[in-house]
CSV table of C-alpha atoms in Angstrom, one decimal:
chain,number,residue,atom,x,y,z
A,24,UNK,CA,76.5,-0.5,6.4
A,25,UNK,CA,77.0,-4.2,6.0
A,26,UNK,CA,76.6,-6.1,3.1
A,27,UNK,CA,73.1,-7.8,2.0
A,28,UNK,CA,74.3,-11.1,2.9
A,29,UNK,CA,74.7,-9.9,6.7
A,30,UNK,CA,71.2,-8.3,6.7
A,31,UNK,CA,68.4,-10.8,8.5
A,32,UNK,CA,64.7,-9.4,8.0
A,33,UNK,CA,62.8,-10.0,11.2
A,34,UNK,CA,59.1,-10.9,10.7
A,35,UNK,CA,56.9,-12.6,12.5
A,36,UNK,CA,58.6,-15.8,13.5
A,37,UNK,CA,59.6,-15.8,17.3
A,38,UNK,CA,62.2,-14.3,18.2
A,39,UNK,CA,64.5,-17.3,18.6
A,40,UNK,CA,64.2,-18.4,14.8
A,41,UNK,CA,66.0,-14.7,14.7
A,42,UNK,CA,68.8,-15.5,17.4
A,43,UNK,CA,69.8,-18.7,15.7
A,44,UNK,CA,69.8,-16.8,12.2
A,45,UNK,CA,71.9,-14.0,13.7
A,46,UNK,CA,74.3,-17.0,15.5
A,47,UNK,CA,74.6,-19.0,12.4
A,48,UNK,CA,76.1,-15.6,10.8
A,49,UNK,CA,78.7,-14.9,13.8
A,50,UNK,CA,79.8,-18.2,13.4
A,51,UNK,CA,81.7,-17.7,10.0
A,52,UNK,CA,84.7,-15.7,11.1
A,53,UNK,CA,84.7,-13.3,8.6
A,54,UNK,CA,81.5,-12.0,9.5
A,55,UNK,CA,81.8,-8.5,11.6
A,56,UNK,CA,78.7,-7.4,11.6
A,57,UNK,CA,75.0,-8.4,11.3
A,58,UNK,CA,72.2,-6.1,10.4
A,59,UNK,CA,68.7,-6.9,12.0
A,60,UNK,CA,65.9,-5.1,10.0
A,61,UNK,CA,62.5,-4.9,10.8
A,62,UNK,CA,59.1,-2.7,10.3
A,63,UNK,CA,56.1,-2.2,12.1
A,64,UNK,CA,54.5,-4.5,14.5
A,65,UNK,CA,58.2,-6.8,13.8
A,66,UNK,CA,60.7,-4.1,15.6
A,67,UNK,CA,59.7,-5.7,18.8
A,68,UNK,CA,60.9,-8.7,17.9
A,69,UNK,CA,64.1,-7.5,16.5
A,70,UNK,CA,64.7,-5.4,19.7
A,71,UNK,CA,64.2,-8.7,21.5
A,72,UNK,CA,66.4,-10.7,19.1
A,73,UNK,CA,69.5,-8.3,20.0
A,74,UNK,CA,68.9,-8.7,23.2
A,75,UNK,CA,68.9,-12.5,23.9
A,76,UNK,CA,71.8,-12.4,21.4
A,77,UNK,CA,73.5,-10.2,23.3
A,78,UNK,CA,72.8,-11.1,26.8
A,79,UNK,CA,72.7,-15.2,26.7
A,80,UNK,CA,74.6,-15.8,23.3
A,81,UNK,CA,77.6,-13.7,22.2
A,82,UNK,CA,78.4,-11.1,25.1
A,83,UNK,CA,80.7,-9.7,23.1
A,84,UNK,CA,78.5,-8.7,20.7
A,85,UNK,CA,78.0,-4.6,20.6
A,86,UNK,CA,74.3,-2.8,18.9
A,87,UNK,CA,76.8,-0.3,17.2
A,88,UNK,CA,74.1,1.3,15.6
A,89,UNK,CA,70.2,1.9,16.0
A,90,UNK,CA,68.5,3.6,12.7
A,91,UNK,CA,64.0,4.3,12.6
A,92,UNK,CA,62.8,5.5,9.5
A,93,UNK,CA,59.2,5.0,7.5
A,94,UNK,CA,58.9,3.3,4.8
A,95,UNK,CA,55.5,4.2,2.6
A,96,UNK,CA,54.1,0.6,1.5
A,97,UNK,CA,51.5,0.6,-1.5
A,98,UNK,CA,48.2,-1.6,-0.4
A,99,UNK,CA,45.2,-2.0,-1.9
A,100,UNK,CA,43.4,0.6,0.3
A,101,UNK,CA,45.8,3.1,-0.6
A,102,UNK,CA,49.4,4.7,0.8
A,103,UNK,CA,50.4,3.3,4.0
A,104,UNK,CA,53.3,5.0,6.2
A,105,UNK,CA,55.0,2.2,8.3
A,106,UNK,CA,58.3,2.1,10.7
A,107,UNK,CA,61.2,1.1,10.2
A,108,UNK,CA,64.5,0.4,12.8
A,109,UNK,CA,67.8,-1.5,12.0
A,110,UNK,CA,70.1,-3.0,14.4
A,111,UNK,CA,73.5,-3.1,13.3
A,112,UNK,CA,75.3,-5.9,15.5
A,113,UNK,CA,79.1,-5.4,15.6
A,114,UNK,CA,81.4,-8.1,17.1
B,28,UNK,CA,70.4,11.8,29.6
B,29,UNK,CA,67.7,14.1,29.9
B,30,UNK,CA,65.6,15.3,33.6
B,31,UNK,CA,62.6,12.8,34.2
B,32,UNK,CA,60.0,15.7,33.8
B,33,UNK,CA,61.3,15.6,29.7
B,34,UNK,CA,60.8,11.8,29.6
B,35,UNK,CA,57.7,10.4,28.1
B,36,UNK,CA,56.6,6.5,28.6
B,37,UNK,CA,55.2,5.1,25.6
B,38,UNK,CA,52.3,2.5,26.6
B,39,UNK,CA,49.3,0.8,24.8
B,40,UNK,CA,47.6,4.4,23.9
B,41,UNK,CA,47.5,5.4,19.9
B,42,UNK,CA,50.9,7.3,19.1
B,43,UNK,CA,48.9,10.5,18.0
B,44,UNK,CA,48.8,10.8,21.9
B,45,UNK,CA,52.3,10.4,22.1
B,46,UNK,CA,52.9,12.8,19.9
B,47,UNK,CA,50.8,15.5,21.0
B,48,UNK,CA,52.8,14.9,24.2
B,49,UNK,CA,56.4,15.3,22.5
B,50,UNK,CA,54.9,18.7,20.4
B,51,UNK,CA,53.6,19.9,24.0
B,52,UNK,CA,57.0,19.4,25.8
B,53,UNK,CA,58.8,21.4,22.7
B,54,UNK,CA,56.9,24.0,23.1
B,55,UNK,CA,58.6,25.1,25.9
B,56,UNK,CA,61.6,27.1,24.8
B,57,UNK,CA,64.2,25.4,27.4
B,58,UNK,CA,63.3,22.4,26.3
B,59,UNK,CA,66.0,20.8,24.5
B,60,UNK,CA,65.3,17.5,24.4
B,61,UNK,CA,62.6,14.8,25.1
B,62,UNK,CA,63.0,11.2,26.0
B,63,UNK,CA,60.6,8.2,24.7
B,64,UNK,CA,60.8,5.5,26.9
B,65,UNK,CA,59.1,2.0,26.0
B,66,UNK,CA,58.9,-1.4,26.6
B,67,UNK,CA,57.3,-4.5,24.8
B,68,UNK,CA,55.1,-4.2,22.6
B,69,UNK,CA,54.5,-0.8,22.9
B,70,UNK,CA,58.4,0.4,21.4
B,71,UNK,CA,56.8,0.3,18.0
B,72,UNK,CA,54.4,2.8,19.1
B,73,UNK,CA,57.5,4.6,20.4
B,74,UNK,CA,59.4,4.5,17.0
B,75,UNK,CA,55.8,5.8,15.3
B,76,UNK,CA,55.8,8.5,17.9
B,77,UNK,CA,59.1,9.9,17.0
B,78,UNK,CA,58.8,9.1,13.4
B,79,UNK,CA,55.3,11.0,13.1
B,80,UNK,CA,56.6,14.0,15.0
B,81,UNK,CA,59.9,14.1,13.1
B,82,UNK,CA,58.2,13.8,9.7
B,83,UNK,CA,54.9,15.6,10.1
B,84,UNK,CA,55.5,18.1,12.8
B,85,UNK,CA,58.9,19.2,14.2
B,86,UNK,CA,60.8,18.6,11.0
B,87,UNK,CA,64.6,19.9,12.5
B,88,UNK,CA,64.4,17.0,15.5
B,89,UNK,CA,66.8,14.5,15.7
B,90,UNK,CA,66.7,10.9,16.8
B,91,UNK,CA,69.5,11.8,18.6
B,92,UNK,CA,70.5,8.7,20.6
B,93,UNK,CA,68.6,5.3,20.2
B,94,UNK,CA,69.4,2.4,23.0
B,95,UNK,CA,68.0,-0.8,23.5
B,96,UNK,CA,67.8,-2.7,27.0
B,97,UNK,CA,66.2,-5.9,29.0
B,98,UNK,CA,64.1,-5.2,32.1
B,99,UNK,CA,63.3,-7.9,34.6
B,100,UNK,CA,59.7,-8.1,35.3
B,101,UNK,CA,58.7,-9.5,38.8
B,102,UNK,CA,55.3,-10.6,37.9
B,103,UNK,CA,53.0,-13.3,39.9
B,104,UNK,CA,53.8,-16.6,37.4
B,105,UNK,CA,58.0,-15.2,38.1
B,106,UNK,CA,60.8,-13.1,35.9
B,107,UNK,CA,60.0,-12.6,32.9
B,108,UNK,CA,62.7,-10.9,30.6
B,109,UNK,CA,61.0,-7.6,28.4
B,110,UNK,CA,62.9,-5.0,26.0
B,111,UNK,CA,62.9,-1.8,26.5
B,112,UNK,CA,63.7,1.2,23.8
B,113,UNK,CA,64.9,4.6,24.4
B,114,UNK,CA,65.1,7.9,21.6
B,115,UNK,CA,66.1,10.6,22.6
B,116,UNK,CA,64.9,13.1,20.6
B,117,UNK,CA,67.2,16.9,20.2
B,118,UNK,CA,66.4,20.3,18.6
């Protein structure tokens, strides 16, 4: 698992604000991996933030590792079962 | 990979039918394993899918394999680039 500092939260930005985060990461050296982490209605967007990474970006770039889960989020109304799916981009 | 009869494509329907789907394939004993197929919007209805059934129904499947991928779209204003998401679900 990578460390926190290698871990970008996709929300609901476009999906380029996501590319250029994951970029600016690659671009220190020491960096191996990135860790894309989204939930619900955001895992398309992290889906299609590895992909433009990968395919226009950093062709090197491998998704070593695809995780879903559910996290349960407290709201107002009540318990609230959402997915989850992590990306782990390995150079 | 698994024969096209075990595949399901996930589209803009609520998960629960998805899932009744997956439940329905497994109940056939030579069943080993089902595919969810999905692309755009509709992979986070895919990860629900598999999440809900894992969670709430068949509690010994695994997310066996996960993949991500770009399809080309020929549509009538050109390309257009869409993700697509594949889990592969195992007894």
């Amino acid at each position: 698992m990578s460390k926190d500092s290698n871990t970008i939260y996709v929300g609901t930005k476009p999906a380029m604000s996501y590319v250029l985060a994951v970029i600016t990461h690659f671009n220190s050296p020491e960096v191996k991996e990135v860790s894309l982490k989204a939930r619900g209605r955001a895992i398309t967007t992290a889906v299609d933030t590895a992909e433009i990474v990968r395919r226009k970006f950093l062709k090197n770039l491998k998704a070593d590792k695809i995780t879903i889960g559910t996290e349960e989020l407290n709201r107002e109304d009540g318990m609230k079962n959402v997915s989850t799916l992590e990306i782990l981009l390995k150079r």
